[in-house]
Short mmCIF file of C-alpha atoms in Angstrom, two decimals:
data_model
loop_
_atom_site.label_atom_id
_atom_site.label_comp_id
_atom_site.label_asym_id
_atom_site.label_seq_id
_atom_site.Cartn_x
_atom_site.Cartn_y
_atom_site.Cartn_z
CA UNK Q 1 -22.17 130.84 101.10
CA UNK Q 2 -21.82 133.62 103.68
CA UNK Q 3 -25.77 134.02 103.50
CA UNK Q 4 -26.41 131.51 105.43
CA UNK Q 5 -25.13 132.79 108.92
CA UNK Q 6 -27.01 136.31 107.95
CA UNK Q 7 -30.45 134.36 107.23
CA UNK Q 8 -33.17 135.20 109.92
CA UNK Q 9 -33.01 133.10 113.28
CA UNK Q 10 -35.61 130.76 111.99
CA UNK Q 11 -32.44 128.60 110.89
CA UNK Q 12 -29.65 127.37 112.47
CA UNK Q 13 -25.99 125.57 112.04
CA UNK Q 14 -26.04 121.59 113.09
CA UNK Q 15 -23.25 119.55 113.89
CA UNK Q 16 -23.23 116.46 111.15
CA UNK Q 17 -19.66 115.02 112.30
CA UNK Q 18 -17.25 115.67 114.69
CA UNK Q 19 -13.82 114.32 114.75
CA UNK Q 20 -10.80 114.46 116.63
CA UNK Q 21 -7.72 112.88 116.80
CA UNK Q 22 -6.18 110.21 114.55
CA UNK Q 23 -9.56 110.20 113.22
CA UNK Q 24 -9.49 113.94 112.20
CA UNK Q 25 -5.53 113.62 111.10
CA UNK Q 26 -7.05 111.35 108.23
CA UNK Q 27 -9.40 114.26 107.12
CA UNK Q 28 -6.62 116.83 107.45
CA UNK Q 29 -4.69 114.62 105.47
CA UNK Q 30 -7.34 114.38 102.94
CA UNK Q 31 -7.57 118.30 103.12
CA UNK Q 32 -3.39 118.81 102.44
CA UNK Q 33 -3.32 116.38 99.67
CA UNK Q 34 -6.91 116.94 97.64
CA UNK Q 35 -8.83 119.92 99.09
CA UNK Q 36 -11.49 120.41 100.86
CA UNK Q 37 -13.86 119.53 98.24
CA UNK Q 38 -12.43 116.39 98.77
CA UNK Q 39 -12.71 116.57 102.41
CA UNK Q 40 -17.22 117.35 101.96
CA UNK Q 41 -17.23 114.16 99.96
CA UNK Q 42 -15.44 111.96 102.53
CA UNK Q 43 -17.88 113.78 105.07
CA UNK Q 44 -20.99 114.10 103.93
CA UNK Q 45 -22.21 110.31 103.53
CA UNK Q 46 -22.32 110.62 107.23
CA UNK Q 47 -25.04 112.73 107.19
CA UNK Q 48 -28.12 110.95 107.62
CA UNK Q 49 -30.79 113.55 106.89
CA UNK Q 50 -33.40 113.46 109.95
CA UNK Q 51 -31.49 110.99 111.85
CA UNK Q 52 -28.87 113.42 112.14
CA UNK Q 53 -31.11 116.42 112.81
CA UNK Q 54 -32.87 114.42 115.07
CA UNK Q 55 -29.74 113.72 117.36
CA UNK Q 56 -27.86 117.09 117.21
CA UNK Q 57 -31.35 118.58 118.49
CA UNK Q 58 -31.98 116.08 120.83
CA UNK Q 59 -28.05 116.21 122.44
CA UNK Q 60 -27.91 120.63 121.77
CA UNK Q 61 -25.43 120.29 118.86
CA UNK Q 62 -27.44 123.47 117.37
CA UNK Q 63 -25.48 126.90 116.74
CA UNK Q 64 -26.88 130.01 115.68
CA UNK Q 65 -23.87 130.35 114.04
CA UNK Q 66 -20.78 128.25 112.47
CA UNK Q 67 -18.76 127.92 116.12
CA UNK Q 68 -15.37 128.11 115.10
CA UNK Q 69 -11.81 129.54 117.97
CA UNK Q 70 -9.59 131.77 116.71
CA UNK Q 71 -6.89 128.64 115.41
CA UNK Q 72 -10.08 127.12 113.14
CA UNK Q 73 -10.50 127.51 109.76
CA UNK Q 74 -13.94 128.08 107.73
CA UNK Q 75 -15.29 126.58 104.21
CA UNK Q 76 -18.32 127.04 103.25
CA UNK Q 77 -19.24 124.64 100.63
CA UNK Q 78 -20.48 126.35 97.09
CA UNK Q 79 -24.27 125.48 96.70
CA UNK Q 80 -25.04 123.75 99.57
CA UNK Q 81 -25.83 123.90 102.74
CA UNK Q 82 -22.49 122.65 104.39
CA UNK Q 83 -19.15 124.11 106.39
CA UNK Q 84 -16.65 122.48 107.26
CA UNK Q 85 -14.50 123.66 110.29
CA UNK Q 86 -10.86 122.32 111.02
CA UNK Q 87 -7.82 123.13 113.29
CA UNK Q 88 -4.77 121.32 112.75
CA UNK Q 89 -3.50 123.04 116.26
CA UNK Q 90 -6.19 120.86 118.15
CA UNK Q 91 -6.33 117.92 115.63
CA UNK Q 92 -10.11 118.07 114.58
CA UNK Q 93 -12.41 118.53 111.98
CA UNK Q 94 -16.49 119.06 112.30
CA UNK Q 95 -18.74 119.52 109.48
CA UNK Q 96 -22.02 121.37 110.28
CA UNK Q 97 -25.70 122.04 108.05
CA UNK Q 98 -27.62 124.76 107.70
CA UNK Q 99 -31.16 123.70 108.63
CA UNK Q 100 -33.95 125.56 109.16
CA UNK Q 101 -36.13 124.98 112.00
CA UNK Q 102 -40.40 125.12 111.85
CA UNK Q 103 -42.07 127.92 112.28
CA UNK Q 104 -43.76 128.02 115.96
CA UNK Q 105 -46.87 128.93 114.82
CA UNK Q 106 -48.75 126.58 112.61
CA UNK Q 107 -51.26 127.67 110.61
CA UNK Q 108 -55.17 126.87 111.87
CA UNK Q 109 -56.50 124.65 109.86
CA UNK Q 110 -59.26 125.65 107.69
CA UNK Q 111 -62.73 125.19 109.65
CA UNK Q 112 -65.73 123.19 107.58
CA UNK Q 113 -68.88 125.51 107.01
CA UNK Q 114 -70.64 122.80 109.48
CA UNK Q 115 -68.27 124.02 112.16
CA UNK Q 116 -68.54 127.58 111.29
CA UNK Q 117 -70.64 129.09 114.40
CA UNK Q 118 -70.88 132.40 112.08
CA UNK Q 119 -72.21 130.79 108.73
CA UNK Q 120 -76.08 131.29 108.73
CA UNK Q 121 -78.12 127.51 109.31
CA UNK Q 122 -78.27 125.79 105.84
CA UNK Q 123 -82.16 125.94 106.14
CA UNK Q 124 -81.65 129.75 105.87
CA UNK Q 125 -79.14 129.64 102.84
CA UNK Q 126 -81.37 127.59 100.95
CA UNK Q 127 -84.36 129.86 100.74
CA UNK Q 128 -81.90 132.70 99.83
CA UNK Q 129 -81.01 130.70 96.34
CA UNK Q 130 -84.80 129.55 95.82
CA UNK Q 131 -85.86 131.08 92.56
CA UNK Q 132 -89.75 131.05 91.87
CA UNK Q 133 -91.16 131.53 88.25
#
């Protein structure tokens, strides 16, 4: 899953959960005992799909790239868009989603022949297609 943070900057990382704390000593738990397979399935029901797109863009919890010190660890979860980032030194655990973000540029919509200041006046078109015998 290493593609992801080489994709084009049309996409970006987005915090899902944070957690810290006695919180996050739960999930390390989790991580010690089971994995961190099991660690994505305890954490990802919190992911709400837009909801939670919606408020990490609305409060800047968007990253270019998976932000992670020099004491964090990285998993990238196999066939999906998740990471999961953890440091036992300062007791939290954060799992992010790759989303990609809208183009800027939409594309124009297609303009009706009636609004078409180029097409030739129907009247015109008409006589063109007339066939006399």
């Amino acid at each position: 899953m290493a593609g992801y943070e080489t994709r084009d900057r049309t996409s970006r990382w987005i915090s899902v959960a944070f957690l810290q704390g006695t919180e996050a000593d739960a999930v390390l738990g989790l991580i010690d005992r089971s994995g961190a397979s099991a660690a994505f399935d305890y954490l990802q029901p919190r992911d709400l799909g837009d909801a939670t797109t919606d408020a990490a863009l609305e409060n800047g919890y968007v990253y270019d790239r998976i932000p992670a010190g020099r004491t964090d660890h990285i998993i990238e979860h196999d066939g999906s868009p998740y990471a999961l980032t953890y440091s036992r030194t300062y007791r939290y655990v954060s799992l992010l989603r790759w989303y990609p973000l809208e183009p800027e540029l939409k594309p124009a919509r297609n303009a009706s022949r009636q609004d078409d200041i180029w097409a030739a006046p129907r009247s015109t078109r008409l006589a063109e297609r007339t066939v006399t015998l």
